[in-house]
Amino acid sequence: MRPDKLFPYFADVTTLPGVGTRIGALLEKLAGRHVIDLLWHLPREIVDRRYRPTVRMAESGRVATLTLRVDKHLPSSDRRRPHRVICSDESGEITLIFFKGDKGYLNRVLPEGEQRLVSGRIEYYNSTPQMPHPDFIEPLSNEEAIPAVEPVYPLTAGLSAKVVFKAVHGALEKLVPLEEWLDPAYLTKHDWPSWQDAVRIAHHPEGPDDLLPTSKARQRLAYDELLANQLALALMRERIKKQAGRRFQGNGTLRQKVIQQLPFDLTGSQKEALKEIYDDMAAELRMLRLLQGDVGSGKTIVALLAMLNAVECGQQAALVAPTEILARQHYDSIRPLAQAAGIQIAVLTGRNKGKARKQTLEDLASGQTNILIGTHALFQDDVIYHDLGLAVIDEQHRFGVHQRLAISAKGKGVDTLVMTATPIPRTLTMTAYGDLDVSRLYDKPPGRKPIKTVVINKDRMEEVISAVGRKIAEGSKVYWVCPLVEESEKSDFAAAEERYADLSRRFGETRVALVHGQMKSTEKDAAMTDFVEGSAQILVATTVIEVGVNVPEASVMVIEHAENFGLAQLHQLRGRIGRGSLESTCILLRAPQLSETARERLKVISETEDGFVIAEKDLELRGAGEVLGTRQSGLPDMRLADIAHHGELMKAAYDDARLVINRDPQLESERGKNLRVLLYLFERDAAVANLRSG
Ligand code: ADP
Ligand code: MG
């Protein structure tokens, strides 16, 4: 239960003065529904109104506060023309401009013949100074109504700076002191303010330095967030560990059968990873292991062998993939191997409905099915196992921590293996998983040829299309990835449709297939099947092909507007080719004009294929916790901490959390109780729920 003293922070934003339902909805979109969300919504810039020049000296483009005499109103009879007010000081004249200005109101606040303080942005028009829509107009006696330095908040469409400012400052009124949860020595060492002071200071910057992630107030807040996160992870981890795991040590017969069927030998790192996984499974503790391996490094076979280990012990195993296509592909590639081993596998996705679904669930509950493969559908409540021993979650960064826990709750002492192709830098792994054990597939299966990557100006589209024509004449298959024009999926998909129509005219409809996110899953599958085994040689796609799909004959990839993709995404996409024996080429089409970062990204991607190098570079270039795209990454949504700047704090929070849990596992000490408040403050309620009430 959330403590009473936090209630004001979790009140709806509409309880703040001046916030009704309409503004409330916009604020929710911008920051969140609760008062606390506004406190976390920190200013990005400042407006410094301390600049007080004379009219003649006022620099164009700068915000200035001027002392002016109001000379004359020039109202406009035409609504399209502004109401103008001529003002002056001893140095010269300036015109205040009001579009759609209310004459009565303007006459009242700017009475002719009187002096006023006016603050706003200076502009020049035909070499005369103007100030359109001043931010402040005050009598000289009311100078304190004009803030010297004003924070500027990130906005969203429909919300003005003033409204956001007012709402945030309404939220600040609600600040009440909370008992200190940080270690006093640590606090002193860094000379950090208390939590409530830190919040207040962060919202009242006095200069640009106060906006830096390294300012004391922001560091303190970032540390609070990181600590809450690490503590929550550590508590969950404790809980999982405490539920006794079971020892799974199969006799190896099924695995032997499958390994005999493989047309290849396992790589060194596959064997190492398997040894680590088998050891975990054999141990009393529950396994919680991350298998990191670049695209094409062969994670699937590792997963299958681990699952067979569980099956050999009479347990069931589940494999969860983030998309329908991937789940089906796993199913198709595992089926022949499972048949050879003589075990039953089944697939379950959102597409399975009615009777067939019921049958699948029955076979699962009776234990007839040994391995179940599927999508999120596996998390549903009515999916009940006879005896689930191992859950494997593929492309894990698409799932949240909670979903992971949800599936491991479907059995007793379930071991969990999560797999990701995203080579996550170490600091990010810690943020996302706390102390998860990690295995890495660092070598690729033998025989892979390097991919040639070229960056080409899109003006040369014709040449590229001709080259693609030559490639398909030789029998190659080609991925054609369409631009992420804007954040909107709609334009994304329109561009793909257009390219599809275009290429179909060129090469004939039967040779081109189209797949995008707005198609029904049956249509998507049909298109994929056409590309994998049908007549289609070109697959025009949006980023739905990003993860996992395996088509060894595909040797060319064209990516339009490559500059709009992130490094990690380009790397993932490119990983679709170069899987077979053919020489592969990746063509990155770029816009004629590029930003500095875009140029750098394309350079990195064309120079290396090493996922870890790319990941580190990505972190460097994009800074921020954006690297994985928090929404998709399963990374907790960090609002105050930024791993690029707070990496050191992250490590300190990790150590701090472990120390706390070792000394005071139930958070019952004085500090422990205050840390509970911290967890609630950052909405890690689930982590506190399992503690004894303190
Ligand atoms: P990912 O790690 O991206 O999931 P996959 O498991 O899909 O990679 O493997 C990619 C391809 O490599 C598959 O066709 C798979 O059969 C093949 N493969 C896996 N391990 C080996 C190996 N040791 N030697 C050769 N090919 C392998
Ligand atoms: Mg895979």
PDB file of N, CA, C and O and ligand atoms in Angstrom, residues 264-267 270 293-301 445-446 448 548 550 579, ligand 1:
ATOM      1  N   PHE A 264      25.574 -29.253 -39.259  1.00  0.00           N
ATOM      2  CA  PHE A 264      26.779 -28.505 -38.882  1.00  0.00           C
ATOM      3  C   PHE A 264      27.205 -28.872 -37.464  1.00  0.00           C
ATOM      4  O   PHE A 264      26.448 -29.509 -36.726  1.00  0.00           O
ATOM      5  N   ASP A 265      28.411 -28.469 -37.126  1.00  0.00           N
ATOM      6  CA  ASP A 265      28.869 -28.614 -35.739  1.00  0.00           C
ATOM      7  C   ASP A 265      28.550 -27.340 -34.981  1.00  0.00           C
ATOM      8  O   ASP A 265      28.561 -26.259 -35.558  1.00  0.00           O
ATOM      9  N   LEU A 266      28.329 -27.490 -33.696  1.00  0.00           N
ATOM     10  CA  LEU A 266      28.102 -26.292 -32.886  1.00  0.00           C
ATOM     11  C   LEU A 266      29.402 -25.488 -32.807  1.00  0.00           C
ATOM     12  O   LEU A 266      30.491 -26.057 -32.798  1.00  0.00           O
ATOM     13  N   THR A 267      29.265 -24.198 -32.761  1.00  0.00           N
ATOM     14  CA  THR A 267      30.468 -23.365 -32.627  1.00  0.00           C
ATOM     15  C   THR A 267      30.951 -23.416 -31.172  1.00  0.00           C
ATOM     16  O   THR A 267      30.216 -23.847 -30.274  1.00  0.00           O
ATOM     17  N   GLN A 270      28.721 -21.497 -28.856  1.00  0.00           N
ATOM     18  CA  GLN A 270      27.442 -22.186 -28.610  1.00  0.00           C
ATOM     19  C   GLN A 270      27.636 -23.265 -27.541  1.00  0.00           C
ATOM     20  O   GLN A 270      26.817 -23.414 -26.628  1.00  0.00           O
ATOM     21  N   GLY A 293      23.565 -12.705 -28.475  1.00  0.00           N
ATOM     22  CA  GLY A 293      24.286 -13.143 -29.663  1.00  0.00           C
ATOM     23  C   GLY A 293      23.791 -12.349 -30.835  1.00  0.00           C
ATOM     24  O   GLY A 293      22.584 -12.195 -31.030  1.00  0.00           O
ATOM     25  N   ASP A 294      24.713 -11.867 -31.599  1.00  0.00           N
ATOM     26  CA  ASP A 294      24.385 -11.067 -32.757  1.00  0.00           C
ATOM     27  C   ASP A 294      23.429 -11.832 -33.672  1.00  0.00           C
ATOM     28  O   ASP A 294      23.336 -13.048 -33.588  1.00  0.00           O
ATOM     29  N   VAL A 295      22.752 -11.099 -34.553  1.00  0.00           N
ATOM     30  CA  VAL A 295      21.872 -11.777 -35.504  1.00  0.00           C
ATOM     31  C   VAL A 295      22.667 -12.827 -36.275  1.00  0.00           C
ATOM     32  O   VAL A 295      23.792 -12.575 -36.694  1.00  0.00           O
ATOM     33  N   GLY A 296      22.075 -13.991 -36.422  1.00  0.00           N
ATOM     34  CA  GLY A 296      22.723 -15.046 -37.185  1.00  0.00           C
ATOM     35  C   GLY A 296      23.765 -15.823 -36.412  1.00  0.00           C
ATOM     36  O   GLY A 296      24.452 -16.682 -36.967  1.00  0.00           O
ATOM     37  N   SER A 297      23.902 -15.536 -35.127  1.00  0.00           N
ATOM     38  CA  SER A 297      24.940 -16.232 -34.369  1.00  0.00           C
ATOM     39  C   SER A 297      24.480 -17.624 -33.932  1.00  0.00           C
ATOM     40  O   SER A 297      25.265 -18.405 -33.411  1.00  0.00           O
ATOM     41  N   GLY A 298      23.223 -17.943 -34.164  1.00  0.00           N
ATOM     42  CA  GLY A 298      22.745 -19.294 -33.881  1.00  0.00           C
ATOM     43  C   GLY A 298      22.210 -19.492 -32.471  1.00  0.00           C
ATOM     44  O   GLY A 298      22.555 -20.449 -31.789  1.00  0.00           O
ATOM     45  N   LYS A 299      21.318 -18.618 -32.065  1.00  0.00           N
ATOM     46  CA  LYS A 299      20.754 -18.737 -30.723  1.00  0.00           C
ATOM     47  C   LYS A 299      19.669 -19.816 -30.659  1.00  0.00           C
ATOM     48  O   LYS A 299      19.485 -20.454 -29.635  1.00  0.00           O
ATOM     49  N   THR A 300      18.972 -19.990 -31.806  1.00  0.00           N
ATOM     50  CA  THR A 300      17.819 -20.886 -31.782  1.00  0.00           C
ATOM     51  C   THR A 300      18.197 -22.309 -31.384  1.00  0.00           C
ATOM     52  O   THR A 300      17.510 -22.942 -30.589  1.00  0.00           O
ATOM     53  N   ILE A 301      19.287 -22.780 -31.935  1.00  0.00           N
ATOM     54  CA  ILE A 301      19.673 -24.164 -31.633  1.00  0.00           C
ATOM     55  C   ILE A 301      20.072 -24.301 -30.161  1.00  0.00           C
ATOM     56  O   ILE A 301      19.803 -25.317 -29.518  1.00  0.00           O
ATOM     57  N   PRO A 445      28.650 -18.720 -36.891  1.00  0.00           N
ATOM     58  CA  PRO A 445      28.831 -20.007 -37.551  1.00  0.00           C
ATOM     59  C   PRO A 445      29.794 -19.850 -38.725  1.00  0.00           C
ATOM     60  O   PRO A 445      29.804 -18.804 -39.382  1.00  0.00           O
ATOM     61  N   PRO A 446      30.607 -20.874 -38.975  1.00  0.00           N
ATOM     62  CA  PRO A 446      31.624 -20.769 -40.022  1.00  0.00           C
ATOM     63  C   PRO A 446      30.999 -20.654 -41.412  1.00  0.00           C
ATOM     64  O   PRO A 446      29.847 -21.002 -41.611  1.00  0.00           O
ATOM     65  N   ARG A 448      30.343 -17.988 -43.140  1.00  0.00           N
ATOM     66  CA  ARG A 448      29.654 -16.744 -43.489  1.00  0.00           C
ATOM     67  C   ARG A 448      30.610 -15.823 -44.227  1.00  0.00           C
ATOM     68  O   ARG A 448      31.721 -15.599 -43.776  1.00  0.00           O
ATOM     69  N   GLY A 548      14.958 -11.566 -36.563  1.00  0.00           N
ATOM     70  CA  GLY A 548      14.900 -13.013 -36.638  1.00  0.00           C
ATOM     71  C   GLY A 548      14.667 -13.735 -37.954  1.00  0.00           C
ATOM     72  O   GLY A 548      15.146 -14.837 -38.122  1.00  0.00           O
ATOM     73  N   ASN A 550      14.696 -15.680 -41.213  1.00  0.00           N
ATOM     74  CA  ASN A 550      15.856 -16.355 -41.776  1.00  0.00           C
ATOM     75  C   ASN A 550      15.606 -16.850 -43.197  1.00  0.00           C
ATOM     76  O   ASN A 550      14.832 -17.773 -43.403  1.00  0.00           O
ATOM     77  N   ARG A 579      23.445 -14.820 -44.794  1.00  0.00           N
ATOM     78  CA  ARG A 579      23.227 -16.011 -43.987  1.00  0.00           C
ATOM     79  C   ARG A 579      23.489 -17.271 -44.780  1.00  0.00           C
ATOM     80  O   ARG A 579      23.529 -18.364 -44.230  1.00  0.00           O
TER      81      ARG A 579
HETATM   82  P1  ADP B   1      19.911 -15.985 -34.430  1.00  0.00           P
HETATM   83  O1  ADP B   1      20.978 -15.979 -33.397  1.00  0.00           O
HETATM   84  O2  ADP B   1      19.866 -14.723 -35.214  1.00  0.00           O
HETATM   85  O3  ADP B   1      18.569 -16.368 -33.866  1.00  0.00           O
HETATM   86  P2  ADP B   1      19.620 -18.417 -35.830  1.00  0.00           P
HETATM   87  O4  ADP B   1      19.494 -19.270 -34.642  1.00  0.00           O
HETATM   88  O5  ADP B   1      18.379 -18.105 -36.588  1.00  0.00           O
HETATM   89  O6  ADP B   1      20.344 -17.082 -35.465  1.00  0.00           O
HETATM   90  O7  ADP B   1      20.704 -19.057 -36.778  1.00  0.00           O
HETATM   91  C1  ADP B   1      20.998 -18.522 -38.043  1.00  0.00           C
HETATM   92  C2  ADP B   1      21.353 -19.618 -39.026  1.00  0.00           C
HETATM   93  O8  ADP B   1      22.595 -20.205 -38.675  1.00  0.00           O
HETATM   94  C3  ADP B   1      20.358 -20.754 -39.061  1.00  0.00           C
HETATM   95  O9  ADP B   1      20.137 -21.114 -40.398  1.00  0.00           O
HETATM   96  C4  ADP B   1      21.045 -21.874 -38.311  1.00  0.00           C
HETATM   97  O10 ADP B   1      20.618 -23.131 -38.751  1.00  0.00           O
HETATM   98  C5  ADP B   1      22.480 -21.622 -38.646  1.00  0.00           C
HETATM   99  N1  ADP B   1      23.421 -22.117 -37.629  1.00  0.00           N
HETATM  100  C6  ADP B   1      23.266 -22.089 -36.290  1.00  0.00           C
HETATM  101  N2  ADP B   1      24.339 -22.602 -35.664  1.00  0.00           N
HETATM  102  C7  ADP B   1      25.218 -22.955 -36.635  1.00  0.00           C
HETATM  103  C8  ADP B   1      26.526 -23.553 -36.636  1.00  0.00           C
HETATM  104  N3  ADP B   1      27.134 -23.869 -35.500  1.00  0.00           N
HETATM  105  N4  ADP B   1      27.116 -23.763 -37.819  1.00  0.00           N
HETATM  106  C9  ADP B   1      26.490 -23.412 -38.981  1.00  0.00           C
HETATM  107  N5  ADP B   1      25.276 -22.879 -39.059  1.00  0.00           N
HETATM  108  C10 ADP B   1      24.634 -22.644 -37.904  1.00  0.00           C
END
